[in-house]
mmCIF file of C-alpha atoms in Angstrom:
data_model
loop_
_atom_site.group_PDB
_atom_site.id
_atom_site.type_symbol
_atom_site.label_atom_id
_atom_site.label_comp_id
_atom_site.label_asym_id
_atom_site.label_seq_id
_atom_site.Cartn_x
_atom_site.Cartn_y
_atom_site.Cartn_z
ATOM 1 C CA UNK A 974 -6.977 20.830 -6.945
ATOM 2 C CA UNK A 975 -5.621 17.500 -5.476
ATOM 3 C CA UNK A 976 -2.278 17.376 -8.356
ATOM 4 C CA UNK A 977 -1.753 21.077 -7.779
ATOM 5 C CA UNK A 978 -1.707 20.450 -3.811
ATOM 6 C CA UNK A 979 0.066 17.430 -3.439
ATOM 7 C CA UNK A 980 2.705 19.442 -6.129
ATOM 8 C CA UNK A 981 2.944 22.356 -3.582
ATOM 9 C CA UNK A 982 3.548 20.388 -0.557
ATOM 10 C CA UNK A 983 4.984 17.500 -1.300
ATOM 11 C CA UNK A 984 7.108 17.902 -4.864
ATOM 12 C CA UNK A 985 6.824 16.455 -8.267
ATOM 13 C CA UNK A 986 8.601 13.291 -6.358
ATOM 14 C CA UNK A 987 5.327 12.368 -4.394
ATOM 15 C CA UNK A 988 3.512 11.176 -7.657
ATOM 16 C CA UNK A 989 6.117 8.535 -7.671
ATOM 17 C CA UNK A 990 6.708 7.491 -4.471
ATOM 18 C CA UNK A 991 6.661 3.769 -4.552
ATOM 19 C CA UNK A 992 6.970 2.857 -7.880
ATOM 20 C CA UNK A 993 10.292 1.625 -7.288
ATOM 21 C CA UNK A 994 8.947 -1.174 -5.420
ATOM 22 C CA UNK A 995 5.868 -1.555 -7.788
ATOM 23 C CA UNK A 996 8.410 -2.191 -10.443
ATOM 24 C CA UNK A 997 10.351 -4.623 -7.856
ATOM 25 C CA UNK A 998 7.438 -6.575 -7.369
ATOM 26 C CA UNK A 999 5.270 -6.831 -10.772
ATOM 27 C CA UNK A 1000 7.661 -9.122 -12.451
ATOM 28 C CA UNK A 1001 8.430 -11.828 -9.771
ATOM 29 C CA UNK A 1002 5.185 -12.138 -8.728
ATOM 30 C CA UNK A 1003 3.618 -12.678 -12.564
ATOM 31 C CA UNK A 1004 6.796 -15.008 -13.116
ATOM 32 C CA UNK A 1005 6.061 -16.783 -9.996
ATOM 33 C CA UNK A 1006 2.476 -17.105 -10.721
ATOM 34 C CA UNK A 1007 2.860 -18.256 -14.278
ATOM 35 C CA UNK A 1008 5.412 -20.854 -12.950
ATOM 36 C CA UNK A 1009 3.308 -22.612 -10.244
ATOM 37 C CA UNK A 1010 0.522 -22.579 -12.897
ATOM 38 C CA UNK A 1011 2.714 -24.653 -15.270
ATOM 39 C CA UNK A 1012 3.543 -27.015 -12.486
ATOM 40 C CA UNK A 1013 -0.106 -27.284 -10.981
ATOM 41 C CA UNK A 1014 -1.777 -27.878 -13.827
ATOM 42 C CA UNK A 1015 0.766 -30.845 -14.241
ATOM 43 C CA UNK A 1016 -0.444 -32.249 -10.914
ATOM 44 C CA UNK A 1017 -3.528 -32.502 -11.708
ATOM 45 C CA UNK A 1018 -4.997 -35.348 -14.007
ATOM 46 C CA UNK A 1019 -5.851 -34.129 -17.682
ATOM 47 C CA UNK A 1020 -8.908 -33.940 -19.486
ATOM 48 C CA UNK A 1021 -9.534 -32.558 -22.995
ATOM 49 C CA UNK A 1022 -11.077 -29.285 -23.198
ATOM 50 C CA UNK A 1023 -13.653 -30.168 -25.986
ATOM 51 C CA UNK A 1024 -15.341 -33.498 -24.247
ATOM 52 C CA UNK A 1025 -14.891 -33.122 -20.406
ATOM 53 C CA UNK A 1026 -14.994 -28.985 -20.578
ATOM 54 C CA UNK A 1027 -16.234 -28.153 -17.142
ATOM 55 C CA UNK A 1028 -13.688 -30.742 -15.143
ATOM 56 C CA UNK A 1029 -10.802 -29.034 -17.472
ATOM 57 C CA UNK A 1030 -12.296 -25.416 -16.696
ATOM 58 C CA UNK A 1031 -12.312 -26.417 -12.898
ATOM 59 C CA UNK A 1032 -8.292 -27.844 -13.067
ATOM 60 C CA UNK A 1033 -7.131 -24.833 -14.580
ATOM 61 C CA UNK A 1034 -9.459 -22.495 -12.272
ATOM 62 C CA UNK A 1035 -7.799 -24.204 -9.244
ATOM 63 C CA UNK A 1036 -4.460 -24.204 -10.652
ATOM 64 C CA UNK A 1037 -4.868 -20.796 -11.362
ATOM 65 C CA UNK A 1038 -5.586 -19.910 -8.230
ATOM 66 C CA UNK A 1039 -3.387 -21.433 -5.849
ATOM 67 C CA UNK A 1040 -0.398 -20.721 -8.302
ATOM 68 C CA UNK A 1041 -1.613 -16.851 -7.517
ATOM 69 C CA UNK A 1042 -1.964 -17.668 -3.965
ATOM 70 C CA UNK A 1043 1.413 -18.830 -3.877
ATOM 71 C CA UNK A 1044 3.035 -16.560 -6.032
ATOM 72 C CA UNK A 1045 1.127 -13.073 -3.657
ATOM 73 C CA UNK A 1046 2.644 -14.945 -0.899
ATOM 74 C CA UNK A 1047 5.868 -14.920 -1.892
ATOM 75 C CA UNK A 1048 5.677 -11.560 -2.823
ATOM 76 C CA UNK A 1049 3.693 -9.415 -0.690
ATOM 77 C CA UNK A 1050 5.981 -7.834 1.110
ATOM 78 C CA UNK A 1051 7.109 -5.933 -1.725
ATOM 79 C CA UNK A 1052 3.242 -5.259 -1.954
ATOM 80 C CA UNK A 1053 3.100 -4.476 1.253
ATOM 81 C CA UNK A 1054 6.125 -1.833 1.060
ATOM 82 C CA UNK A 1055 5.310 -0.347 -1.875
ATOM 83 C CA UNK A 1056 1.433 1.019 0.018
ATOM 84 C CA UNK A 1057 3.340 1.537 3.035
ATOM 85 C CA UNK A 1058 5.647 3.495 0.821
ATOM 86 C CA UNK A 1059 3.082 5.298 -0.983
ATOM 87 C CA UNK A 1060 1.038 6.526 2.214
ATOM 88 C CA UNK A 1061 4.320 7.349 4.107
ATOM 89 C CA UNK A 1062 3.659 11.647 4.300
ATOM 90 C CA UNK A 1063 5.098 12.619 7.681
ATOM 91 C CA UNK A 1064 5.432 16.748 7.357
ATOM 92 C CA UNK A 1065 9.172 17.348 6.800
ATOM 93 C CA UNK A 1066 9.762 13.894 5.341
ATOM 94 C CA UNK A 1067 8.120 9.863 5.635
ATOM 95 C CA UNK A 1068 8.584 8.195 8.515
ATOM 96 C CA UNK A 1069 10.555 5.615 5.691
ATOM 97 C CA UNK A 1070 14.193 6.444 3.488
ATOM 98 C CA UNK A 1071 13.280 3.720 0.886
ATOM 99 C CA UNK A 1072 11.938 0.079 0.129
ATOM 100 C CA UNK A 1073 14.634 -1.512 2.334
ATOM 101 C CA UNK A 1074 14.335 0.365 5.651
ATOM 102 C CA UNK A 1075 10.419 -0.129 5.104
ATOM 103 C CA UNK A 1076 11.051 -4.046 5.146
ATOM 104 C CA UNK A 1077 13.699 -3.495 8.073
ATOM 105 C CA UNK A 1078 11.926 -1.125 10.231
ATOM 106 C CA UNK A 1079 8.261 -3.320 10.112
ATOM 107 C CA UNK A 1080 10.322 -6.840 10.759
ATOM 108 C CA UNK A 1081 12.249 -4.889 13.670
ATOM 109 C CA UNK A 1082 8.699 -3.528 15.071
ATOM 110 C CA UNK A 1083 6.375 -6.401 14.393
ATOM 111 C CA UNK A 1084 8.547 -9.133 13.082
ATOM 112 C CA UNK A 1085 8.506 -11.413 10.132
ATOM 113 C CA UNK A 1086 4.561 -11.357 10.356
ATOM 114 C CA UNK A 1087 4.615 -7.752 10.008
ATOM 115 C CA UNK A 1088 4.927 -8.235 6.950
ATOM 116 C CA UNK A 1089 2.172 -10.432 6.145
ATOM 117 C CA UNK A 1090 -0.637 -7.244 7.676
ATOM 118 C CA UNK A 1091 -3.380 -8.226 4.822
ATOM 119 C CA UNK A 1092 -2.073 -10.850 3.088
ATOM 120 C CA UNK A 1093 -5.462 -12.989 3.984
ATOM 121 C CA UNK A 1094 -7.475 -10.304 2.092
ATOM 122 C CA UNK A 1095 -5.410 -9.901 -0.898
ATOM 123 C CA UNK A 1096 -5.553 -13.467 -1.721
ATOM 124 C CA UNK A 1097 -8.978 -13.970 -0.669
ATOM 125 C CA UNK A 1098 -9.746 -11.300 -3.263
#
């Protein structure tokens, strides 16, 4: 019932809306992420795997996680469009003509921080 609705009033288009962005966003972000990971983990001191395990577990853990930190930060206002995007079903058309006048509209409403609506829970989770 829900495909066969959202078909009738909203067109094929609607399963799509957003992806655009999705697509936009996926491959900086995992390029970012693997990126900061490379150059955290060379911050930190080394220690071999196979004799100090847990203090190498907990470097690449922490490493892991800012360099996904940083990398969501960077990135989440594409995140960030792309749900606005995707819940945007004002009757007769979204309030939104694409991923650009998304970013523009929120940073002329709210400002830069508009942007940033969530970011705390996305990389606290």
């Amino acid at each position: 019932d829900c495909f066969a609705r959202v078909k009738a009033e909203q067109g094929v288009a609607a399963f799509w809306r957003g992806n655009l962005v999705n697509c936009l966003r996926y491959a900086p972000q995992q390029g970012s992420a693997l990126a900061f990971n490379d150059f955290l983990n060379n911050c930190f001191p080394k220690y071999d795997a196979k004799t100090d395990f847990w203090k190498s577990f907990g470097v690449k853990l922490l490493s892991g996680g800012v360099a996904g930190g940083v990398a969501n930060t960077i990135c989440y206002p594409f995140d960030f469009a792309r749900t606005r995007l995707a819940s945007d079903l004002k009757k007769g058309g979204g309030q939104f003509k694409g991923i650009g006048d998304c970013i523009m509209t929120t940073v002329r409403q709210q400002g830069l921080t508009g942007l940033y609506t969530g970011w705390a829970v996305t990389v606290a989770g």
